[in-house]
mmCIF file of C-alpha atoms in Angstrom:
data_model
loop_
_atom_site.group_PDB
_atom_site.id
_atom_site.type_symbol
_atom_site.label_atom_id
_atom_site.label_comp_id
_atom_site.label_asym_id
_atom_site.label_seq_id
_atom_site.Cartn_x
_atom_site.Cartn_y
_atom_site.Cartn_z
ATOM 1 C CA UNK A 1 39.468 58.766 130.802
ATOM 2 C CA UNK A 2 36.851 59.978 128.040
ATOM 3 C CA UNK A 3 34.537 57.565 126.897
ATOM 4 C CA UNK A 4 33.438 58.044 123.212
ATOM 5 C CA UNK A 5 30.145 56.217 122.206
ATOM 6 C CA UNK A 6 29.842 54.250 119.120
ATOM 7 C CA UNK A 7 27.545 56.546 116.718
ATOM 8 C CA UNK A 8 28.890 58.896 113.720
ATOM 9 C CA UNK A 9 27.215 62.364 115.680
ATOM 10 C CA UNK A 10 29.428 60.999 119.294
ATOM 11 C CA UNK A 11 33.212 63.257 118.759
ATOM 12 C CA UNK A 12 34.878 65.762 119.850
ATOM 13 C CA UNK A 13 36.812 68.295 117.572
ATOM 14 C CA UNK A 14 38.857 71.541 117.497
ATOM 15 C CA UNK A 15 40.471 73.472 114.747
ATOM 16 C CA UNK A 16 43.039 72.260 113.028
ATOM 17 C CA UNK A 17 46.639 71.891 113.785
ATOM 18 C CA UNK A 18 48.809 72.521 111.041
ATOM 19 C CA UNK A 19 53.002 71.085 110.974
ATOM 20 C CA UNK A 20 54.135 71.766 107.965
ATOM 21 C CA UNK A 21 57.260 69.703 107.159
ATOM 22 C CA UNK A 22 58.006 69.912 110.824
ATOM 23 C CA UNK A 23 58.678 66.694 113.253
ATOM 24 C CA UNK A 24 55.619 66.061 115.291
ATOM 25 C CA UNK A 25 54.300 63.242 117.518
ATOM 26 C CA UNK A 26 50.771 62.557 118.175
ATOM 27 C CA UNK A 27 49.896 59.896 121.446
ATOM 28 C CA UNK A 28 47.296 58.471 123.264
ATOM 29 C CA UNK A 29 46.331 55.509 125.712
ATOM 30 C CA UNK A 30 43.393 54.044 124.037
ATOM 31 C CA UNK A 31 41.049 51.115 125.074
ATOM 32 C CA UNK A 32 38.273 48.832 123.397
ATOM 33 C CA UNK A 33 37.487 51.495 120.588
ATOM 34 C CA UNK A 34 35.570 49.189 118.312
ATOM 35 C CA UNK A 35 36.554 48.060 114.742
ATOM 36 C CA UNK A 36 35.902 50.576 112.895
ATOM 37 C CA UNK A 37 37.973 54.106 112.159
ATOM 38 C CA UNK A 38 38.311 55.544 114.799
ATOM 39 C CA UNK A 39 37.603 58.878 113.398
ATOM 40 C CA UNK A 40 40.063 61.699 111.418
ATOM 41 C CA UNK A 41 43.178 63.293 113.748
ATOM 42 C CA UNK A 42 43.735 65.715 110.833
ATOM 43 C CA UNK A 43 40.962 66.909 108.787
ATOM 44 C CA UNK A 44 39.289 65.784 106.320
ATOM 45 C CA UNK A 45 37.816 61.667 107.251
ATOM 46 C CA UNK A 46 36.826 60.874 103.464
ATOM 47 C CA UNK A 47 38.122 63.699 101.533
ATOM 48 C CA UNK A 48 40.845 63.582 99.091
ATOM 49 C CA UNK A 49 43.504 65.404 100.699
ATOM 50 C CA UNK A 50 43.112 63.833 104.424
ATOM 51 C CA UNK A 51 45.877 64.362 106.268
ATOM 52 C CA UNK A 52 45.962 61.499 109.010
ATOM 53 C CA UNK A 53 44.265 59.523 110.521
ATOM 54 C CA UNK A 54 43.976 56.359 113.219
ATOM 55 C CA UNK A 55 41.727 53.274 112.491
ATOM 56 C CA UNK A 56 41.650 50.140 114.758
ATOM 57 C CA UNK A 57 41.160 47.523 111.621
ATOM 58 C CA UNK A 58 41.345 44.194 113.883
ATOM 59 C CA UNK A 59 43.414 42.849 114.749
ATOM 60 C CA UNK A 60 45.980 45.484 113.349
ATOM 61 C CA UNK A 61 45.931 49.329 114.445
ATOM 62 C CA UNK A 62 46.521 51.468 111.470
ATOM 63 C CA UNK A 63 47.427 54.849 110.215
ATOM 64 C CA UNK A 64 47.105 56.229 107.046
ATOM 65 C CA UNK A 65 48.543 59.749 106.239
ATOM 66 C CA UNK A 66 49.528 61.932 103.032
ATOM 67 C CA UNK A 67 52.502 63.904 102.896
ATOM 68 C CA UNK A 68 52.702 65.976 99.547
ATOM 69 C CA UNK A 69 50.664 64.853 98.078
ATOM 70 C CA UNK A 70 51.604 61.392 98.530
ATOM 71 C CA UNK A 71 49.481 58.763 100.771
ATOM 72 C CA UNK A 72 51.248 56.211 103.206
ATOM 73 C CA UNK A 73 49.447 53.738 105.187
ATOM 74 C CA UNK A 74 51.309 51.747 107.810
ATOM 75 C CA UNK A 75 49.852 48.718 109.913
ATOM 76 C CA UNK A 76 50.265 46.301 112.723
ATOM 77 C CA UNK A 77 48.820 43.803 114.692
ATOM 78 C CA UNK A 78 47.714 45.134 118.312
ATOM 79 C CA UNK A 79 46.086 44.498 121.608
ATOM 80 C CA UNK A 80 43.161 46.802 121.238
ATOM 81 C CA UNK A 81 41.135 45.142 124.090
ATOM 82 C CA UNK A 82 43.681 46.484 127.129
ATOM 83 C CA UNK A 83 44.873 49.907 127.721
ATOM 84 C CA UNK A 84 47.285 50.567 124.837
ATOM 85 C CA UNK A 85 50.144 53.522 124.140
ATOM 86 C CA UNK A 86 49.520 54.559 120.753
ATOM 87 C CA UNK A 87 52.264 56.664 119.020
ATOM 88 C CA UNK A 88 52.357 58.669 115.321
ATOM 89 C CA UNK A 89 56.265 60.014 114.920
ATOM 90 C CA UNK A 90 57.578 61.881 112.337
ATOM 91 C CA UNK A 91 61.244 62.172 112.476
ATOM 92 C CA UNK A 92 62.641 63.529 109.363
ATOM 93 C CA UNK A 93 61.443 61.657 106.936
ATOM 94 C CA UNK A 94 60.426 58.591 108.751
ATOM 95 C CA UNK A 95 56.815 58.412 109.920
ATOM 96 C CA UNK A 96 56.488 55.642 112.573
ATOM 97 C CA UNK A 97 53.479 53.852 113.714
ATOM 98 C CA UNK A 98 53.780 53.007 117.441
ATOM 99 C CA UNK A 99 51.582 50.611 120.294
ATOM 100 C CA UNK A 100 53.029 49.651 123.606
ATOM 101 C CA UNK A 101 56.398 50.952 122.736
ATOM 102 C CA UNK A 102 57.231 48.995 119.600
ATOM 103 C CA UNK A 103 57.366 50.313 116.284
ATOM 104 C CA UNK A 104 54.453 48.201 114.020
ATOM 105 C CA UNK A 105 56.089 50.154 111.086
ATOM 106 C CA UNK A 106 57.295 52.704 109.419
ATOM 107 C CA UNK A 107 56.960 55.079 106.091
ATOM 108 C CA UNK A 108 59.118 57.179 104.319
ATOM 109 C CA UNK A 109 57.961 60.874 103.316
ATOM 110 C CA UNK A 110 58.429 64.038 102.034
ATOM 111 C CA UNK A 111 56.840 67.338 101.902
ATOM 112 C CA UNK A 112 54.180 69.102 103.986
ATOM 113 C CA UNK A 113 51.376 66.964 105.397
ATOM 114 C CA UNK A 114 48.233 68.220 104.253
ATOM 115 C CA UNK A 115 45.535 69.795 106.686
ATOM 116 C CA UNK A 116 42.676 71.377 105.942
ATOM 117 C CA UNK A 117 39.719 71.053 108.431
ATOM 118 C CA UNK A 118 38.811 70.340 111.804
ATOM 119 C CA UNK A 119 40.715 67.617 113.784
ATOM 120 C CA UNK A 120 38.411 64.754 115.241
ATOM 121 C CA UNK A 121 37.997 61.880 117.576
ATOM 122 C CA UNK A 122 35.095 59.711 117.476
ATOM 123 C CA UNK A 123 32.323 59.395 114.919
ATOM 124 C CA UNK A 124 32.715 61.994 111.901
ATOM 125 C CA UNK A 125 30.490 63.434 109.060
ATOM 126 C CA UNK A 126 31.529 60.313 106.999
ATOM 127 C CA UNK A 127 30.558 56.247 108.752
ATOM 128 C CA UNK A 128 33.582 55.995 111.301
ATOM 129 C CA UNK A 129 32.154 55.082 115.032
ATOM 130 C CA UNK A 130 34.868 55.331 117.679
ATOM 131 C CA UNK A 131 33.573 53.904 120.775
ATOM 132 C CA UNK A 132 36.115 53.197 123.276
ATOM 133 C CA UNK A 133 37.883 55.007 126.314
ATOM 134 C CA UNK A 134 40.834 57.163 125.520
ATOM 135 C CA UNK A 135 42.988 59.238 127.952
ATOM 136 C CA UNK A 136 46.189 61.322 127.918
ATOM 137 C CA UNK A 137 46.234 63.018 124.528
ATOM 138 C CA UNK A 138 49.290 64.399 123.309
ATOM 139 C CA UNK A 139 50.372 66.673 120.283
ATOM 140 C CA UNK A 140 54.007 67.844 120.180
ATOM 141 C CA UNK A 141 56.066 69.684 117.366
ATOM 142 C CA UNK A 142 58.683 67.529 118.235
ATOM 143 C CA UNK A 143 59.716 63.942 117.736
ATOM 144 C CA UNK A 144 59.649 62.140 121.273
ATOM 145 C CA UNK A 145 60.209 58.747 119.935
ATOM 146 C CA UNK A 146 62.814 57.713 117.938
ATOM 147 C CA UNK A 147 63.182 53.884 118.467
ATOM 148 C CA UNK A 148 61.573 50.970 120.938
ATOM 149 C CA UNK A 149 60.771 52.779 123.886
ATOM 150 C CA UNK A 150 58.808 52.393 127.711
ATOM 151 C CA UNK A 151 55.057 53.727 127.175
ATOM 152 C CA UNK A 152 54.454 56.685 130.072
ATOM 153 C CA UNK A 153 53.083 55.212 133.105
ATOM 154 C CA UNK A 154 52.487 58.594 134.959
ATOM 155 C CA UNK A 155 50.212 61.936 133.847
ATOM 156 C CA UNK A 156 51.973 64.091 130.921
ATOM 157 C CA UNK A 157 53.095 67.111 132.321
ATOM 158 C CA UNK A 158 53.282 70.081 129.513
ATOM 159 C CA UNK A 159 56.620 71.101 127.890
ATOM 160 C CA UNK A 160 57.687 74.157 125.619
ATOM 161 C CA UNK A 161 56.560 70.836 122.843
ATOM 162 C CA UNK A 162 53.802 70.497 123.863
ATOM 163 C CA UNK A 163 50.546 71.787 121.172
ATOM 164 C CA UNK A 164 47.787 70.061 123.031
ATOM 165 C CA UNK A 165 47.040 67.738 125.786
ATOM 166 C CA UNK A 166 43.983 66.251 126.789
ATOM 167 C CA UNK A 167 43.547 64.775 130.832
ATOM 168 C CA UNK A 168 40.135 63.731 131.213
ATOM 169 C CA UNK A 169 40.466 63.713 135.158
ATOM 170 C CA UNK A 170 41.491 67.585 134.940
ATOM 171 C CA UNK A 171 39.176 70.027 136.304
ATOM 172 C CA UNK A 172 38.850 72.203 133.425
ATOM 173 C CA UNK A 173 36.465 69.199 132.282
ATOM 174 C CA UNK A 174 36.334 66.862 129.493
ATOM 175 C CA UNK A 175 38.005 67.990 126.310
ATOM 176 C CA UNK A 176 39.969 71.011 127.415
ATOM 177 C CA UNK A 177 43.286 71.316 127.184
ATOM 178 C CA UNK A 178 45.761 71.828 130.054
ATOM 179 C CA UNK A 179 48.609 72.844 127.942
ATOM 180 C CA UNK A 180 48.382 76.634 128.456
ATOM 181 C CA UNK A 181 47.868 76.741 124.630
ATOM 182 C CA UNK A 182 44.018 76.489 124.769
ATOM 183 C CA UNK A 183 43.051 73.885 121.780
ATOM 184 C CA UNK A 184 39.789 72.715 123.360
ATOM 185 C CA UNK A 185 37.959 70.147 122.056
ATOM 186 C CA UNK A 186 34.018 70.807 121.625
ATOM 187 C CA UNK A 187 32.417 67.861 122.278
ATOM 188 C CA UNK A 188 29.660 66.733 120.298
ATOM 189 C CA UNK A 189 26.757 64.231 122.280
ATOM 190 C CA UNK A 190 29.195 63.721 124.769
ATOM 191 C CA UNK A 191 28.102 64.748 128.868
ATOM 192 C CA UNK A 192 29.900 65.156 131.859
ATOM 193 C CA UNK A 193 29.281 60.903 132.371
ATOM 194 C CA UNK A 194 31.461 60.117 129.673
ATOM 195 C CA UNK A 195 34.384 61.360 131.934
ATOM 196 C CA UNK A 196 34.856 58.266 133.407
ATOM 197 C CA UNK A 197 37.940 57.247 136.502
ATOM 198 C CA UNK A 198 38.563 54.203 133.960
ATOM 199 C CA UNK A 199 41.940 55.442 133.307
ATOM 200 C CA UNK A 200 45.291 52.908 132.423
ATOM 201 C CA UNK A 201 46.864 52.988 135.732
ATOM 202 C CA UNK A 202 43.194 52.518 137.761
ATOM 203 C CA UNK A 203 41.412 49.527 135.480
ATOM 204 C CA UNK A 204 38.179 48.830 136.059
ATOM 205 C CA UNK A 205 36.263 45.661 134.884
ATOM 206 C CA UNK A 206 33.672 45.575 132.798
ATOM 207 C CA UNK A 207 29.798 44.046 132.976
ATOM 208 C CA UNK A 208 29.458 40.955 130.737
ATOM 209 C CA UNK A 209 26.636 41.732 129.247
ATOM 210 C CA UNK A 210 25.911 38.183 128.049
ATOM 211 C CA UNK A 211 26.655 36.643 131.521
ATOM 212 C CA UNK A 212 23.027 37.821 132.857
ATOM 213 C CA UNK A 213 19.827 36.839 134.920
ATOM 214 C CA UNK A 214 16.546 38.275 134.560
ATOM 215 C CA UNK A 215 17.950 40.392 132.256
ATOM 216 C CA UNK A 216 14.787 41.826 130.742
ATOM 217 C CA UNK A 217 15.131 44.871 132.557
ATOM 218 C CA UNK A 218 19.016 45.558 132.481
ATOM 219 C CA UNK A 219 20.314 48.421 130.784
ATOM 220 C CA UNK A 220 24.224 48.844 130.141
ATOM 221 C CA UNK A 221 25.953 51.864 129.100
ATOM 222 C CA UNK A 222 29.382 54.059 128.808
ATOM 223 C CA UNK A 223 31.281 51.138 127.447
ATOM 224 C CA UNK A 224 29.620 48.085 130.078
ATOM 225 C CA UNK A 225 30.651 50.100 132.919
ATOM 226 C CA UNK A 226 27.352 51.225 134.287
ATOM 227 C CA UNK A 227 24.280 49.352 134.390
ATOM 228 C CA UNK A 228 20.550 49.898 135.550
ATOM 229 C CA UNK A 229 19.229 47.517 137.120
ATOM 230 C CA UNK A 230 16.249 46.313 139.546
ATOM 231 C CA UNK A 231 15.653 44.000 142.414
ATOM 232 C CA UNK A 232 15.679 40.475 141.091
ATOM 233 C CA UNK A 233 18.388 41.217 137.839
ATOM 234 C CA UNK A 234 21.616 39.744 137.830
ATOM 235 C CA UNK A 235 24.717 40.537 135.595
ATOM 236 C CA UNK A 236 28.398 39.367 136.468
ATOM 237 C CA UNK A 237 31.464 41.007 135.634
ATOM 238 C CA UNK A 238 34.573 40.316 133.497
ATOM 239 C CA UNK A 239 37.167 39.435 136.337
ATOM 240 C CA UNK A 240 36.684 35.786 137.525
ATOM 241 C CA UNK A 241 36.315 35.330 141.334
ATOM 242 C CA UNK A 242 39.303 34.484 143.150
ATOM 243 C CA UNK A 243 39.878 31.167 144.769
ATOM 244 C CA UNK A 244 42.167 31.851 147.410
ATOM 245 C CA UNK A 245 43.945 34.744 148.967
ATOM 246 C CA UNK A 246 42.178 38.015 150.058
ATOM 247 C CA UNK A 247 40.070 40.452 147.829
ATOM 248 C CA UNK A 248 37.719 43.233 147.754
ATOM 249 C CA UNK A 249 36.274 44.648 144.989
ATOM 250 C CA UNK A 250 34.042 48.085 144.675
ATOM 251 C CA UNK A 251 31.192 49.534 142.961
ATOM 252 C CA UNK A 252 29.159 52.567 143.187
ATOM 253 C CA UNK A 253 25.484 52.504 143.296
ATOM 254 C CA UNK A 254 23.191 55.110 142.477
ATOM 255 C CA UNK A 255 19.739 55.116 143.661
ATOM 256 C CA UNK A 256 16.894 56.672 140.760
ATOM 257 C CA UNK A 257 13.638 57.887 142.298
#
């Protein structure tokens, strides 16, 4: 997945993407971005013609968007602490907010959406942190939900639909796109680190970092998954130690010199 720290200079951003009246569907899995917006999908963050744009406003996920002219906002409440499927539909003139599947509601529209500007996740020029992991990153010209349906459990695979999709895990590296159609993202303050194997179908706990001992000298990063730490520190993780049964559990540790 791509880890986004919180901070308005962390994004990543290509040119924009333009519909027209035409269906489209914009998806993503998304984890643990924090409360604030989670940065512009369409163009302008602040401006008065923004297209759309995503915002995790806990507890409810939001979108707000302007077709011709006219602004829609549509809300829900969400579980933005697990892996989540996040949809944007238009179908016609229905524009449908989606998480996990289930519509959290709808708006009716008309017209062109507007677009003018670069599209971005993660902080913008505006306030808007985004820090959280995101993975799978879809934009089709096409409306590929319609009603309740199963999130994805398996890698996108590109389609004649298919405008842009984003794999973290693919070797082209983090922020290019491996739909043939070459809509990069440039990444802004973000490093080869913050393509992370933290993806929705390989979870990885977290460090708690209030759960420490001797923790003078610890140092957590990319989202609690990595810490530095020396000899006599201590911090636990966020899955509780089993009881009975048979475990394992991994980490990786990195020597500095």
């Amino acid at each position: 997945s791509m880890y986004i720290p919180t901070g308005t200079s962390n994004n990543v951003t290509l040119p924009a993407l333009d519909f027209g009246s035409d269906d489209f569907t914009i998806e993503m899995w998304a984890r643990d971005f924090d409360t604030s917006e989670m940065g512009s999908f369409w163009n302008n963050y602040n401006g008065s013609s923004h297209g759309l744009y995503i915002a995790n406003v806990a507890p409810n996920l939001a979108v707000h968007c302007k077709f011709g002219g006219t602004s829609h906002d549509i809300s829900g409440t969400w579980n933005g602490n697990d892996w989540s499927h996040i949809a944007v539909v238009r179908n016609g003139s229905t524009v449908t907010l989606y998480a996990d599947g289930s519509s959290l509601g709808t708006a009716t529209v008309s017209g062109t959406m507007s677009s003018s500007g670069a599209i971005t996740m993660g902080g913008t020029p505006a306030t808007a942190n985004a820090e959280g992991y995101f993975d799978e990153i879809r934009v089709s010209n096409t409306a590929r939900y319609t009603g309740t349906y199963t999130p994805p459990t398996t890698a996108f695979t590109a389609d004649s639909n298919t405008l842009l999709l984003i794999q973290p895990d693919w070797d082209g590296g983090l922020g290019a796109d491996s739909s043939g159609n070459k809509n990069d993202f440039t990444p802004t303050n973000l490093v080869a680190t913050d393509q992370v194997i933290d993806t929705p179908t390989l979870n990885y706990c977290t460090y708690n970092p209030i759960d420490t001992l001797q923790n003078n000298n610890i140092a957590l990063s990319e989202g609690n998954l990595t810490v530095s730490i020396n000899t006599d520190d201590e911090v636990r993780g966020t899955i509780a130690i089993p009881t009975s049964g048979k475990w394992y559990w991994e980490y990786l540790k990195q020597d500095t010199v």
